[in-house]
Amino acid sequence: MNQTTAFDPREFRATLGTFTTGVTIITARGADRQPVGVTANSFNSVSLDPPMVLWSLAKSSRSLEAFQQSGHFAVHILAAGQEELSNRFARSGADKFSGVDVGEAAGGAPLLPHCSARLQCRTSFVYEGGDHLIFVGEVVAFDRSGLPPLVFQAGKYAVATRKVTALAPAGGLDANWSEDHLPYLLGRAYFQVYFRIREQVRADGLNDDEYFILSTLAVRDGLTQGEIEAGLSHAGCNCGFPVLAGLRQRGLLRGEDGPGDLRWFLSDEGRRRTLHLIAAAKDIESSVLDVLGEWDAVALKNLLKQLVLSTDPGLPDLWNPSSPRSATAGA
Amino acid sequence: MNQTTAFDPREFRATLGTFTTGVTIITARGADRQPVGVTANSFNSVSLDPPMVLWSLAKSSRSLEAFQQSGHFAVHILAAGQEELSNRFARSGADKFSGVDVGEAAGGAPLLPHCSARLQCRTSFVYEGGDHLIFVGEVVAFDRSGLPPLVFQAGKYAVATRKVTALAPAGGLDANWSEDHLPYLLGRAYFQVYFRIREQVRADGLNDDEYFILSTLAVRDGLTQGEIEAGLSHAGCNCGFPVLAGLRQRGLLRGEDGPGDLRWFLSDEGRRRTLHLIAAAKDIESSVLDVLGEWDAVALKNLLKQLVLSTDPGLPDLWNPSSPRSATAGA
């Protein structure tokens, strides 16, 4: 560890940032009836009986007087989707409440929608705390929505996910290469989920390669064989001419002469069957996400997107609406 | 939202639990020189100049007197691996410090090792807070280790991961089925990572099926064809007799008559080449994890393990040391 006794403020902030927090917006209505609101992660619970919470506000804040006068405040524990609202209330000036569907909390404090939870408080104590004041409030009403909360860690927005210590019930397995090897975990997770989709694909008389080709064309029709290969060959998919011609012969694809090369389209029958398979895949996904829970599903998709971005070998972006051929989303 | 004005304590706790926190252990040495320590998630920062933090302690705590007398306390922001220490200090009684390599903080407070960060504090104020007291301390020394922190959310341990909003740089893509479809994200992440391993496998004259078989036998030797198939067929892997016999013919496997069926073992040459490929796969994994960052790597592996557990179709557990055949870990 890096012992620091001299106070480098940046290092001190980084050390405090190690403590993960949620993100709140605290609102009140000052003596002039003007609404105020600030983003704060200094919130925490204090007491259960009586129910009390606290948060700290910089003495330099423009809203200090309003919070001191109001006698009430409302705490909004932000949901994962409220990053933008958090940013808006973290800046000073401007009309922070503009365009927001504001309700009214105890003591007239503005109440914001779509949060993970909200606590309406009557100010009990305002304590001295260095360059901040500590507001302690008694909770007079509260509600929660079940939405996964926004998280703040090391100076960045984050989402949190339940902790699992070992894959298998038996202990000591993390030492084994396979159990903790990312490609293994990715592969096993993928194949276990895809396994159930493959059953549907097989039942429809298709193999994996054919399914990959059809679902790619469901996202964007009219690709050449080369374009299909550029998108799928990293997956070890065989999308050579014989496979495409086989799908045409079965009435699922049609080929049209395009500039330079033959372009492949889903036939009506091909589209119908592909959309049917995609719907089945979405059902399977739903059942997996149900078991995982909504909060962890958000975190997992988030991380997989990060991984996909950071390991992208330069695959064509079929979904990018700014690229010439417009996407034809499957479902 | 579920408006609740009557105070169901369970619902109130659940609402507070929506606010994500880190986990700390706060220690001190009482007037009798005995060390005390409690797990608390009520910690937060208060002031930058002077540097101050706060936390709350139940008035009913056995350690209350010691914290009131000590005049100092040390805050330990726990790392993701310190769940057990957190549990130990959350229970009352017993010798919480037994077996821990304790250092000494300002004012004689015990200093615990292997945390994400530590703050040594001199008590500035002790404030009234309902059924708790609020301890505000001025930070006199601090250090941090860079270890990812333990997180607490909705009553459970968690880890947090940086938030990514969209996969592709262009916006509005989340509406598309593929971009946000879990099997797609899993498959794309897996194939993008495996793609680089496959290059090594191909360079060694092997195909995917053969690599899967060899690396399975590197984890546990002496499996029958049926056992190999039970572990790999969900991945669409062809591990029939001709594939096994082909590997034997190339000197990578040997078959031995076992009770009931032929059992397959890696030859010395097969083991050497498999371990070489596994080492290459681990190098590729390292470079991927470097880009992702250690904190997110912990979170991603954690979620994949959860997904693997929750979608396990009943695959044989080759890694479980309690099952009859002892594992022979590859690396």
Tab-separated table of N, CA and C in Angstrom, chain A residues 1-2 4 7 11 13 15 18-22 41-44 46-49 80 83 115-116 118 127-129 131-132 139 142-144 149 153 157-164 167 173 176 178 180-182 184 187-188 190 192 198 219 234 285 288 291 295-296 301-303 305-312 319, chain B residues 1-2 4 7 11 13 15 18-22 41-44 46-49 80 83 115-116 127-129 131-132 139 142-144 149 153 157-164 167 173 176 178 180-182 184 187-188 190 192 198 219 234 285 288 291 295-296 301-303 305-312 319-320:
chain	number	residue	atom	x	y	z
A	1	MET	N	0.835	-1.211	0.000
A	1	MET	CA	0.000	0.000	0.000
A	1	MET	C	0.864	1.253	0.000
A	2	ASN	N	0.257	2.285	-0.496
A	2	ASN	CA	0.912	3.561	-0.691
A	2	ASN	C	0.557	4.487	0.454
A	4	THR	N	0.175	7.614	2.547
A	4	THR	CA	0.220	9.036	2.213
A	4	THR	C	-0.177	9.825	3.441
A	7	PHE	N	-1.167	15.700	2.338
A	7	PHE	CA	-2.479	15.681	1.721
A	7	PHE	C	-2.514	16.193	0.306
A	11	GLU	N	-5.208	12.685	-4.574
A	11	GLU	CA	-5.055	11.349	-4.020
A	11	GLU	C	-6.119	11.100	-2.941
A	13	ARG	N	-9.169	12.445	-2.851
A	13	ARG	CA	-10.416	12.193	-3.582
A	13	ARG	C	-10.445	10.770	-4.139
A	15	THR	N	-8.938	8.203	-3.010
A	15	THR	CA	-9.087	7.255	-1.902
A	15	THR	C	-10.547	7.208	-1.453
A	18	THR	N	-12.863	5.192	-3.656
A	18	THR	CA	-12.834	3.738	-3.491
A	18	THR	C	-14.103	3.244	-2.815
A	19	PHE	N	-14.713	4.123	-2.019
A	19	PHE	CA	-15.970	3.757	-1.373
A	19	PHE	C	-17.097	3.968	-2.378
A	20	THR	N	-17.724	2.872	-2.773
A	20	THR	CA	-18.798	2.898	-3.756
A	20	THR	C	-20.048	3.516	-3.136
A	21	THR	N	-20.775	4.270	-3.929
A	21	THR	CA	-22.040	4.825	-3.439
A	21	THR	C	-23.096	4.765	-4.532
A	22	GLY	N	-24.334	4.938	-4.124
A	22	GLY	CA	-25.384	5.245	-5.075
A	22	GLY	C	-25.286	6.722	-5.435
A	41	ASN	N	-23.679	12.245	-3.576
A	41	ASN	CA	-23.486	10.828	-3.247
A	41	ASN	C	-23.078	10.678	-1.785
A	42	SER	N	-23.234	11.758	-1.019
A	42	SER	CA	-22.866	11.737	0.399
A	42	SER	C	-24.024	11.292	1.274
A	43	PHE	N	-25.059	10.770	0.647
A	43	PHE	CA	-26.227	10.268	1.381
A	43	PHE	C	-25.892	8.992	2.141
A	44	ASN	N	-26.556	8.781	3.266
A	44	ASN	CA	-26.532	7.473	3.916
A	44	ASN	C	-27.648	7.387	4.949
A	46	VAL	N	-29.070	6.595	8.726
A	46	VAL	CA	-28.552	6.855	10.071
A	46	VAL	C	-29.276	5.989	11.097
A	47	SER	N	-30.585	6.057	11.110
A	47	SER	CA	-31.362	5.476	12.204
A	47	SER	C	-32.586	4.768	11.647
A	48	LEU	N	-32.989	3.687	12.301
A	48	LEU	CA	-34.207	2.991	11.887
A	48	LEU	C	-35.399	3.464	12.708
A	49	ASP	N	-35.191	3.749	14.021
A	49	ASP	CA	-36.288	4.142	14.899
A	49	ASP	C	-35.819	5.267	15.811
A	80	ALA	N	-30.521	3.336	-12.699
A	80	ALA	CA	-29.402	3.194	-13.640
A	80	ALA	C	-29.588	4.037	-14.906
A	83	GLU	N	-28.591	8.685	-15.493
A	83	GLU	CA	-27.278	9.313	-15.552
A	83	GLU	C	-27.359	10.778	-15.999
A	115	CYS	N	-37.277	7.177	-10.338
A	115	CYS	CA	-36.106	6.863	-9.501
A	115	CYS	C	-36.212	5.426	-8.985
A	116	SER	N	-35.130	4.920	-8.397
A	116	SER	CA	-35.177	3.624	-7.725
A	116	SER	C	-35.952	3.738	-6.419
A	118	ARG	N	-37.415	6.925	-3.254
A	118	ARG	CA	-37.495	8.338	-2.842
A	118	ARG	C	-37.836	8.399	-1.360
A	127	TYR	N	-25.703	19.847	11.031
A	127	TYR	CA	-24.465	19.801	11.813
A	127	TYR	C	-23.290	20.364	11.021
A	128	GLU	N	-22.332	20.867	11.752
A	128	GLU	CA	-21.067	21.354	11.240
A	128	GLU	C	-20.229	20.174	10.721
A	129	GLY	N	-19.626	20.327	9.533
A	129	GLY	CA	-18.775	19.258	8.993
A	129	GLY	C	-17.704	19.810	8.071
A	131	ASP	N	-15.933	21.848	5.472
A	131	ASP	CA	-16.428	22.743	4.422
A	131	ASP	C	-17.845	22.372	3.958
A	132	HIS	N	-18.482	21.455	4.655
A	132	HIS	CA	-19.856	21.039	4.352
A	132	HIS	C	-20.747	21.181	5.590
A	139	VAL	N	-37.410	10.640	8.101
A	139	VAL	CA	-38.159	10.226	6.914
A	139	VAL	C	-39.647	10.192	7.252
A	142	PHE	N	-41.899	7.407	2.070
A	142	PHE	CA	-40.911	6.874	1.127
A	142	PHE	C	-41.601	5.939	0.156
A	143	ASP	N	-40.967	5.690	-0.964
A	143	ASP	CA	-41.487	4.718	-1.916
A	143	ASP	C	-40.324	4.222	-2.765
A	144	ARG	N	-40.503	3.054	-3.393
A	144	ARG	CA	-39.454	2.545	-4.280
A	144	ARG	C	-40.090	1.868	-5.474
A	149	PRO	N	-30.539	0.556	-9.398
A	149	PRO	CA	-30.001	1.890	-9.104
A	149	PRO	C	-28.705	2.200	-9.847
A	153	GLN	N	-18.561	4.900	-8.596
A	153	GLN	CA	-17.363	4.265	-8.038
A	153	GLN	C	-16.142	4.817	-8.757
A	157	TYR	N	-19.668	6.560	-13.292
A	157	TYR	CA	-20.928	5.846	-13.126
A	157	TYR	C	-20.694	4.354	-13.300
A	158	ALA	N	-21.499	3.579	-12.580
A	158	ALA	CA	-21.331	2.132	-12.617
A	158	ALA	C	-22.678	1.472	-12.366
A	159	VAL	N	-22.726	0.182	-12.544
A	159	VAL	CA	-23.854	-0.613	-12.069
A	159	VAL	C	-23.269	-1.735	-11.230
A	160	ALA	N	-24.035	-2.205	-10.274
A	160	ALA	CA	-23.519	-3.238	-9.379
A	160	ALA	C	-24.195	-4.555	-9.677
A	161	THR	N	-23.538	-5.617	-9.311
A	161	THR	CA	-24.050	-6.948	-9.587
A	161	THR	C	-23.744	-7.860	-8.410
A	162	ARG	N	-24.717	-8.695	-8.056
A	162	ARG	CA	-24.543	-9.625	-6.937
A	162	ARG	C	-23.245	-10.398	-7.055
A	163	LYS	N	-22.635	-10.695	-5.944
A	163	LYS	CA	-21.343	-11.351	-5.958
A	163	LYS	C	-21.517	-12.867	-5.827
A	164	VAL	N	-20.861	-13.603	-6.712
A	164	VAL	CA	-20.833	-15.063	-6.637
A	164	VAL	C	-19.390	-15.427	-6.370
A	167	LEU	N	-17.963	-20.909	-8.911
A	167	LEU	CA	-18.893	-21.441	-9.895
A	167	LEU	C	-19.533	-22.719	-9.378
A	173	LEU	N	-11.901	-24.054	-6.222
A	173	LEU	CA	-11.820	-24.321	-7.652
A	173	LEU	C	-11.240	-23.159	-8.439
A	176	ASN	N	-8.128	-23.445	-10.406
A	176	ASN	CA	-8.063	-24.196	-11.654
A	176	ASN	C	-8.190	-23.266	-12.849
A	178	SER	N	-9.448	-23.599	-15.831
A	178	SER	CA	-10.687	-23.574	-16.606
A	178	SER	C	-11.786	-22.788	-15.920
A	180	ASP	N	-11.808	-20.342	-14.001
A	180	ASP	CA	-11.713	-18.890	-13.916
A	180	ASP	C	-11.176	-18.278	-15.212
A	181	HIS	N	-11.100	-19.114	-16.241
A	181	HIS	CA	-10.530	-18.695	-17.519
A	181	HIS	C	-11.635	-18.016	-18.330
A	182	LEU	N	-11.446	-16.753	-18.656
A	182	LEU	CA	-12.519	-15.993	-19.303
A	182	LEU	C	-13.037	-16.630	-20.596
A	184	TYR	N	-13.141	-19.695	-21.393
A	184	TYR	CA	-13.940	-20.858	-20.983
A	184	TYR	C	-15.306	-20.418	-20.471
A	187	GLY	N	-17.417	-19.116	-23.308
A	187	GLY	CA	-17.850	-20.207	-24.167
A	187	GLY	C	-18.925	-21.043	-23.500
A	188	ARG	N	-18.690	-21.374	-22.228
A	188	ARG	CA	-19.666	-22.216	-21.552
A	188	ARG	C	-21.006	-21.492	-21.410
A	190	TYR	N	-22.122	-19.038	-23.286
A	190	TYR	CA	-22.724	-18.912	-24.611
A	190	TYR	C	-23.348	-20.222	-25.061
A	192	GLN	N	-24.275	-22.799	-23.340
A	192	GLN	CA	-25.424	-23.216	-22.532
A	192	GLN	C	-26.688	-22.448	-22.918
A	198	ARG	N	-30.450	-23.644	-30.382
A	198	ARG	CA	-30.091	-24.608	-31.416
A	198	ARG	C	-31.176	-25.668	-31.585
A	219	VAL	N	-31.178	-8.624	-40.076
A	219	VAL	CA	-30.741	-7.305	-39.616
A	219	VAL	C	-30.485	-6.399	-40.812
A	234	HIS	N	-15.503	-14.849	-38.264
A	234	HIS	CA	-14.819	-14.890	-36.965
A	234	HIS	C	-15.477	-15.915	-36.054
A	285	GLU	N	-34.083	-16.034	-24.225
A	285	GLU	CA	-33.359	-14.972	-23.529
A	285	GLU	C	-34.143	-14.490	-22.306
A	288	VAL	N	-33.823	-16.786	-19.420
A	288	VAL	CA	-32.493	-16.697	-18.813
A	288	VAL	C	-32.396	-15.424	-17.965
A	291	VAL	N	-34.099	-15.622	-14.572
A	291	VAL	CA	-33.340	-16.320	-13.539
A	291	VAL	C	-32.222	-15.415	-13.017
A	295	TRP	N	-31.461	-6.661	-12.443
A	295	TRP	CA	-30.302	-5.854	-12.101
A	295	TRP	C	-29.025	-6.460	-12.661
A	296	ASP	N	-28.879	-7.773	-12.498
A	296	ASP	CA	-27.671	-8.422	-12.999
A	296	ASP	C	-27.671	-8.503	-14.517
A	301	LYS	N	-25.053	-7.400	-19.579
A	301	LYS	CA	-25.091	-6.869	-20.947
A	301	LYS	C	-24.107	-5.711	-21.084
A	302	ASN	N	-24.072	-4.889	-20.056
A	302	ASN	CA	-23.153	-3.753	-20.024
A	302	ASN	C	-21.699	-4.212	-20.183
A	303	LEU	N	-21.321	-5.237	-19.447
A	303	LEU	CA	-19.942	-5.729	-19.509
A	303	LEU	C	-19.649	-6.424	-20.823
A	305	LYS	N	-20.973	-5.726	-23.648
A	305	LYS	CA	-20.812	-4.678	-24.653
A	305	LYS	C	-19.406	-4.092	-24.571
A	306	GLN	N	-18.946	-3.893	-23.343
A	306	GLN	CA	-17.589	-3.375	-23.164
A	306	GLN	C	-16.558	-4.327	-23.766
A	307	LEU	N	-16.758	-5.624	-23.493
A	307	LEU	CA	-15.831	-6.631	-23.993
A	307	LEU	C	-15.878	-6.695	-25.515
A	308	VAL	N	-17.071	-6.649	-26.067
A	308	VAL	CA	-17.226	-6.688	-27.523
A	308	VAL	C	-16.513	-5.492	-28.154
A	309	LEU	N	-16.704	-4.312	-27.551
A	309	LEU	CA	-16.041	-3.117	-28.083
A	309	LEU	C	-14.528	-3.243	-28.002
A	310	SER	N	-14.036	-3.775	-26.888
A	310	SER	CA	-12.591	-3.753	-26.672
A	310	SER	C	-11.879	-4.882	-27.403
A	311	THR	N	-12.615	-5.861	-27.920
A	311	THR	CA	-11.967	-6.957	-28.646
A	311	THR	C	-12.413	-7.004	-30.099
A	312	ASP	N	-13.125	-5.983	-30.551
A	312	ASP	CA	-13.649	-5.985	-31.918
A	312	ASP	C	-12.504	-6.072	-32.935
A	319	TRP	N	-25.456	-2.641	-37.764
A	319	TRP	CA	-26.550	-1.978	-37.058
A	319	TRP	C	-26.421	-0.470	-37.056
B	1	MET	N	-45.017	3.672	-8.723
B	1	MET	CA	-44.314	3.509	-7.444
B	1	MET	C	-45.301	3.182	-6.334
B	2	ASN	N	-44.770	2.554	-5.338
B	2	ASN	CA	-45.513	2.057	-4.215
B	2	ASN	C	-45.399	3.044	-3.062
B	4	THR	N	-45.606	4.537	0.407
B	4	THR	CA	-45.742	3.938	1.731
B	4	THR	C	-45.559	5.031	2.758
B	7	PHE	N	-45.033	2.990	8.412
B	7	PHE	CA	-43.660	2.519	8.428
B	7	PHE	C	-43.494	1.042	8.688
B	11	GLU	N	-39.906	-2.819	4.785
B	11	GLU	CA	-39.993	-2.052	3.551
B	11	GLU	C	-39.060	-0.838	3.612
B	13	ARG	N	-36.210	-0.677	5.322
B	13	ARG	CA	-34.858	-1.209	5.099
B	13	ARG	C	-34.605	-1.486	3.623
B	15	THR	N	-35.975	-0.089	1.115
B	15	THR	CA	-35.860	1.181	0.396
B	15	THR	C	-34.468	1.780	0.602
B	18	THR	N	-31.716	0.230	-1.466
B	18	THR	CA	-31.621	0.649	-2.858
B	18	THR	C	-30.401	1.537	-3.075
B	19	PHE	N	-29.980	2.212	-2.011
B	19	PHE	CA	-28.775	3.046	-2.109
B	19	PHE	C	-27.559	2.141	-1.938
B	20	THR	N	-26.795	2.013	-3.007
B	20	THR	CA	-25.617	1.162	-3.012
B	20	THR	C	-24.520	1.782	-2.144
B	21	THR	N	-23.768	0.945	-1.454
B	21	THR	CA	-22.641	1.451	-0.663
B	21	THR	C	-21.457	0.509	-0.782
B	22	GLY	N	-20.302	0.984	-0.393
B	22	GLY	CA	-19.188	0.110	-0.117
B	22	GLY	C	-19.396	-0.520	1.245
B	41	ASN	N	-21.761	0.145	6.761
B	41	ASN	CA	-21.857	0.701	5.409
B	41	ASN	C	-22.423	2.120	5.459
B	42	SER	N	-22.463	2.669	6.684
B	42	SER	CA	-22.998	4.023	6.862
B	42	SER	C	-21.911	5.086	6.719
B	43	PHE	N	-20.773	4.671	6.214
B	43	PHE	CA	-19.650	5.590	5.999
B	43	PHE	C	-19.939	6.544	4.835
B	44	ASN	N	-19.401	7.743	4.900
B	44	ASN	CA	-19.356	8.610	3.722
B	44	ASN	C	-18.380	9.755	3.939
B	46	VAL	N	-17.360	13.744	3.987
B	46	VAL	CA	-18.061	14.952	4.410
B	46	VAL	C	-17.385	16.192	3.838
B	47	SER	N	-16.089	16.309	4.059
B	47	SER	CA	-15.398	17.559	3.771
B	47	SER	C	-14.051	17.269	3.135
B	48	LEU	N	-13.633	18.160	2.227
B	48	LEU	CA	-12.303	18.002	1.627
B	48	LEU	C	-11.275	18.855	2.371
B	49	ASP	N	-11.689	20.033	2.852
B	49	ASP	CA	-10.742	20.933	3.521
B	49	ASP	C	-11.405	21.570	4.721
B	80	ALA	N	-13.000	-6.483	-2.666
B	80	ALA	CA	-13.972	-7.495	-3.103
B	80	ALA	C	-13.721	-8.863	-2.471
B	83	GLU	N	-15.115	-10.383	1.876
B	83	GLU	CA	-16.471	-10.682	2.324
B	83	GLU	C	-16.478	-11.378	3.692
B	115	CYS	N	-7.001	-4.185	2.309
B	115	CYS	CA	-8.218	-3.427	2.000
B	115	CYS	C	-8.038	-2.647	0.695
B	116	SER	N	-9.135	-2.090	0.179
B	116	SER	CA	-9.034	-1.197	-0.977
B	116	SER	C	-8.438	0.137	-0.556
B	127	TYR	N	-22.312	13.205	16.917
B	127	TYR	CA	-23.618	13.854	16.862
B	127	TYR	C	-24.735	12.856	17.131
B	128	GLU	N	-25.822	13.385	17.646
B	128	GLU	CA	-27.059	12.655	17.876
B	128	GLU	C	-27.703	12.291	16.530
B	129	GLY	N	-28.169	11.032	16.408
B	129	GLY	CA	-28.827	10.617	15.168
B	129	GLY	C	-29.847	9.516	15.422
B	131	ASP	N	-31.484	6.418	16.777
B	131	ASP	CA	-30.955	5.270	17.528
B	131	ASP	C	-29.463	5.041	17.250
B	132	HIS	N	-28.832	5.952	16.546
B	132	HIS	CA	-27.393	5.870	16.256
B	132	HIS	C	-26.686	7.145	16.712
B	139	VAL	N	-9.461	13.233	8.845
B	139	VAL	CA	-8.532	12.225	8.332
B	139	VAL	C	-7.099	12.722	8.538
B	142	PHE	N	-3.968	8.355	5.210
B	142	PHE	CA	-4.776	7.440	4.405
B	142	PHE	C	-3.881	6.743	3.396
B	143	ASP	N	-4.339	5.611	2.900
B	143	ASP	CA	-3.621	4.913	1.838
B	143	ASP	C	-4.617	4.067	1.069
B	144	ARG	N	-4.241	3.686	-0.159
B	144	ARG	CA	-5.122	2.807	-0.933
B	144	ARG	C	-4.270	1.825	-1.724
B	149	PRO	N	-13.085	-2.741	-4.838
B	149	PRO	CA	-13.795	-2.750	-3.556
B	149	PRO	C	-15.019	-3.664	-3.522
B	153	GLN	N	-25.466	-3.952	-1.880
B	153	GLN	CA	-26.655	-3.419	-2.547
B	153	GLN	C	-27.827	-4.343	-2.279
B	157	TYR	N	-23.967	-8.721	-0.922
B	157	TYR	CA	-22.670	-8.306	-1.430
B	157	TYR	C	-22.729	-8.220	-2.951
B	158	ALA	N	-21.953	-7.297	-3.484
B	158	ALA	CA	-21.964	-7.091	-4.927
B	158	ALA	C	-20.594	-6.595	-5.361
B	159	VAL	N	-20.401	-6.536	-6.657
B	159	VAL	CA	-19.264	-5.823	-7.217
B	159	VAL	C	-19.830	-4.856	-8.247
B	160	ALA	N	-19.133	-3.758	-8.486
B	160	ALA	CA	-19.648	-2.753	-9.411
B	160	ALA	C	-18.807	-2.745	-10.663
B	161	THR	N	-19.401	-2.295	-11.734
B	161	THR	CA	-18.737	-2.284	-13.017
B	161	THR	C	-19.086	-1.003	-13.763
B	162	ARG	N	-18.077	-0.426	-14.407
B	162	ARG	CA	-18.278	0.816	-15.154
B	162	ARG	C	-19.472	0.713	-16.092
B	163	LYS	N	-20.176	1.784	-16.251
B	163	LYS	CA	-21.384	1.764	-17.061
B	163	LYS	C	-21.066	2.140	-18.507
B	164	VAL	N	-21.542	1.308	-19.434
B	164	VAL	CA	-21.433	1.598	-20.867
B	164	VAL	C	-22.852	1.759	-21.366
B	167	LEU	N	-23.377	-0.050	-27.343
B	167	LEU	CA	-22.301	-0.863	-27.903
B	167	LEU	C	-21.591	-0.097	-29.005
B	173	LEU	N	-29.316	2.414	-30.896
B	173	LEU	CA	-29.210	1.033	-31.352
B	173	LEU	C	-29.830	0.038	-30.380
B	176	ASN	N	-32.704	-2.179	-31.311
B	176	ASN	CA	-32.551	-3.289	-32.230
B	176	ASN	C	-32.396	-4.607	-31.478
B	178	SER	N	-30.762	-7.354	-32.053
B	178	SER	CA	-29.455	-7.994	-31.975
B	178	SER	C	-28.530	-7.322	-30.983
B	180	ASP	N	-28.951	-5.801	-28.300
B	180	ASP	CA	-29.188	-5.945	-26.881
B	180	ASP	C	-29.629	-7.370	-26.525
B	181	HIS	N	-29.504	-8.257	-27.511
B	181	HIS	CA	-29.962	-9.638	-27.338
B	181	HIS	C	-28.835	-10.424	-26.663
B	182	LEU	N	-29.112	-10.957	-25.472
B	182	LEU	CA	-28.054	-11.594	-24.697
B	182	LEU	C	-27.322	-12.710	-25.438
B	184	TYR	N	-26.818	-13.032	-28.543
B	184	TYR	CA	-25.958	-12.383	-29.535
B	184	TYR	C	-24.717	-11.795	-28.870
B	187	GLY	N	-22.427	-14.571	-27.733
B	187	GLY	CA	-21.785	-15.225	-28.870
B	187	GLY	C	-20.721	-14.327	-29.473
B	188	ARG	N	-21.069	-13.056	-29.655
B	188	ARG	CA	-20.099	-12.164	-30.286
B	188	ARG	C	-18.872	-11.989	-29.395
B	190	TYR	N	-17.787	-14.087	-27.103
B	190	TYR	CA	-17.054	-15.357	-27.099
B	190	TYR	C	-16.246	-15.535	-28.381
B	192	GLN	N	-15.267	-13.370	-30.569
B	192	GLN	CA	-14.189	-12.387	-30.730
B	192	GLN	C	-12.968	-12.755	-29.883
B	198	ARG	N	-8.262	-19.527	-31.637
B	198	ARG	CA	-8.393	-20.440	-32.770
B	198	ARG	C	-7.186	-20.340	-33.711
B	219	VAL	N	-7.906	-31.275	-18.108
B	219	VAL	CA	-8.522	-31.060	-16.798
B	219	VAL	C	-8.722	-32.398	-16.101
B	234	HIS	N	-22.997	-30.155	-25.810
B	234	HIS	CA	-23.825	-28.945	-25.760
B	234	HIS	C	-23.176	-27.820	-26.568
B	285	GLU	N	-6.173	-14.255	-22.879
B	285	GLU	CA	-7.077	-13.810	-21.820
B	285	GLU	C	-6.495	-12.590	-21.090
B	288	VAL	N	-6.908	-9.436	-22.975
B	288	VAL	CA	-8.304	-8.987	-22.955
B	288	VAL	C	-8.634	-8.356	-21.601
B	291	VAL	N	-7.320	-4.815	-21.099
B	291	VAL	CA	-8.118	-3.768	-21.726
B	291	VAL	C	-9.376	-3.495	-20.906
B	295	TRP	N	-11.103	-4.378	-12.296
B	295	TRP	CA	-12.380	-4.297	-11.588
B	295	TRP	C	-13.513	-4.886	-12.413
B	296	ASP	N	-13.540	-4.511	-13.705
B	296	ASP	CA	-14.600	-5.027	-14.557
B	296	ASP	C	-14.406	-6.506	-14.871
B	301	LYS	N	-16.497	-11.928	-14.833
B	301	LYS	CA	-16.355	-13.354	-14.503
B	301	LYS	C	-17.428	-13.768	-13.501
B	302	ASN	N	-17.670	-12.885	-12.540
B	302	ASN	CA	-18.686	-13.132	-11.537
B	302	ASN	C	-20.061	-13.356	-12.178
B	303	LEU	N	-20.428	-12.510	-13.120
B	303	LEU	CA	-21.730	-12.635	-13.769
B	303	LEU	C	-21.801	-13.846	-14.671
B	305	LYS	N	-20.224	-16.602	-14.237
B	305	LYS	CA	-20.372	-17.769	-13.358
B	305	LYS	C	-21.827	-17.919	-12.920
B	306	GLN	N	-22.454	-16.787	-12.618
B	306	GLN	CA	-23.860	-16.824	-12.242
B	306	GLN	C	-24.713	-17.359	-13.382
B	307	LEU	N	-24.423	-16.893	-14.590
B	307	LEU	CA	-25.181	-17.314	-15.763
B	307	LEU	C	-24.948	-18.802	-16.033
B	308	VAL	N	-23.705	-19.236	-15.914
B	308	VAL	CA	-23.374	-20.641	-16.137
B	308	VAL	C	-24.129	-21.513	-15.133
B	309	LEU	N	-24.137	-21.077	-13.869
B	309	LEU	CA	-24.846	-21.855	-12.844
B	309	LEU	C	-26.340	-21.897	-13.126
B	310	SER	N	-26.891	-20.771	-13.553
B	310	SER	CA	-28.349	-20.711	-13.666
B	310	SER	C	-28.853	-21.330	-14.965
B	311	THR	N	-27.962	-21.624	-15.911
B	311	THR	CA	-28.418	-22.239	-17.160
B	311	THR	C	-27.801	-23.616	-17.365
B	312	ASP	N	-27.145	-24.145	-16.328
B	312	ASP	CA	-26.460	-25.441	-16.457
B	312	ASP	C	-27.461	-26.536	-16.826
B	319	TRP	N	-14.459	-30.509	-12.588
B	319	TRP	CA	-13.528	-29.791	-11.704
B	319	TRP	C	-13.799	-30.025	-10.229
B	320	ASN	N	-14.887	-30.761	-9.949
B	320	ASN	CA	-15.253	-30.945	-8.556
B	320	ASN	C	-14.334	-31.984	-7.912
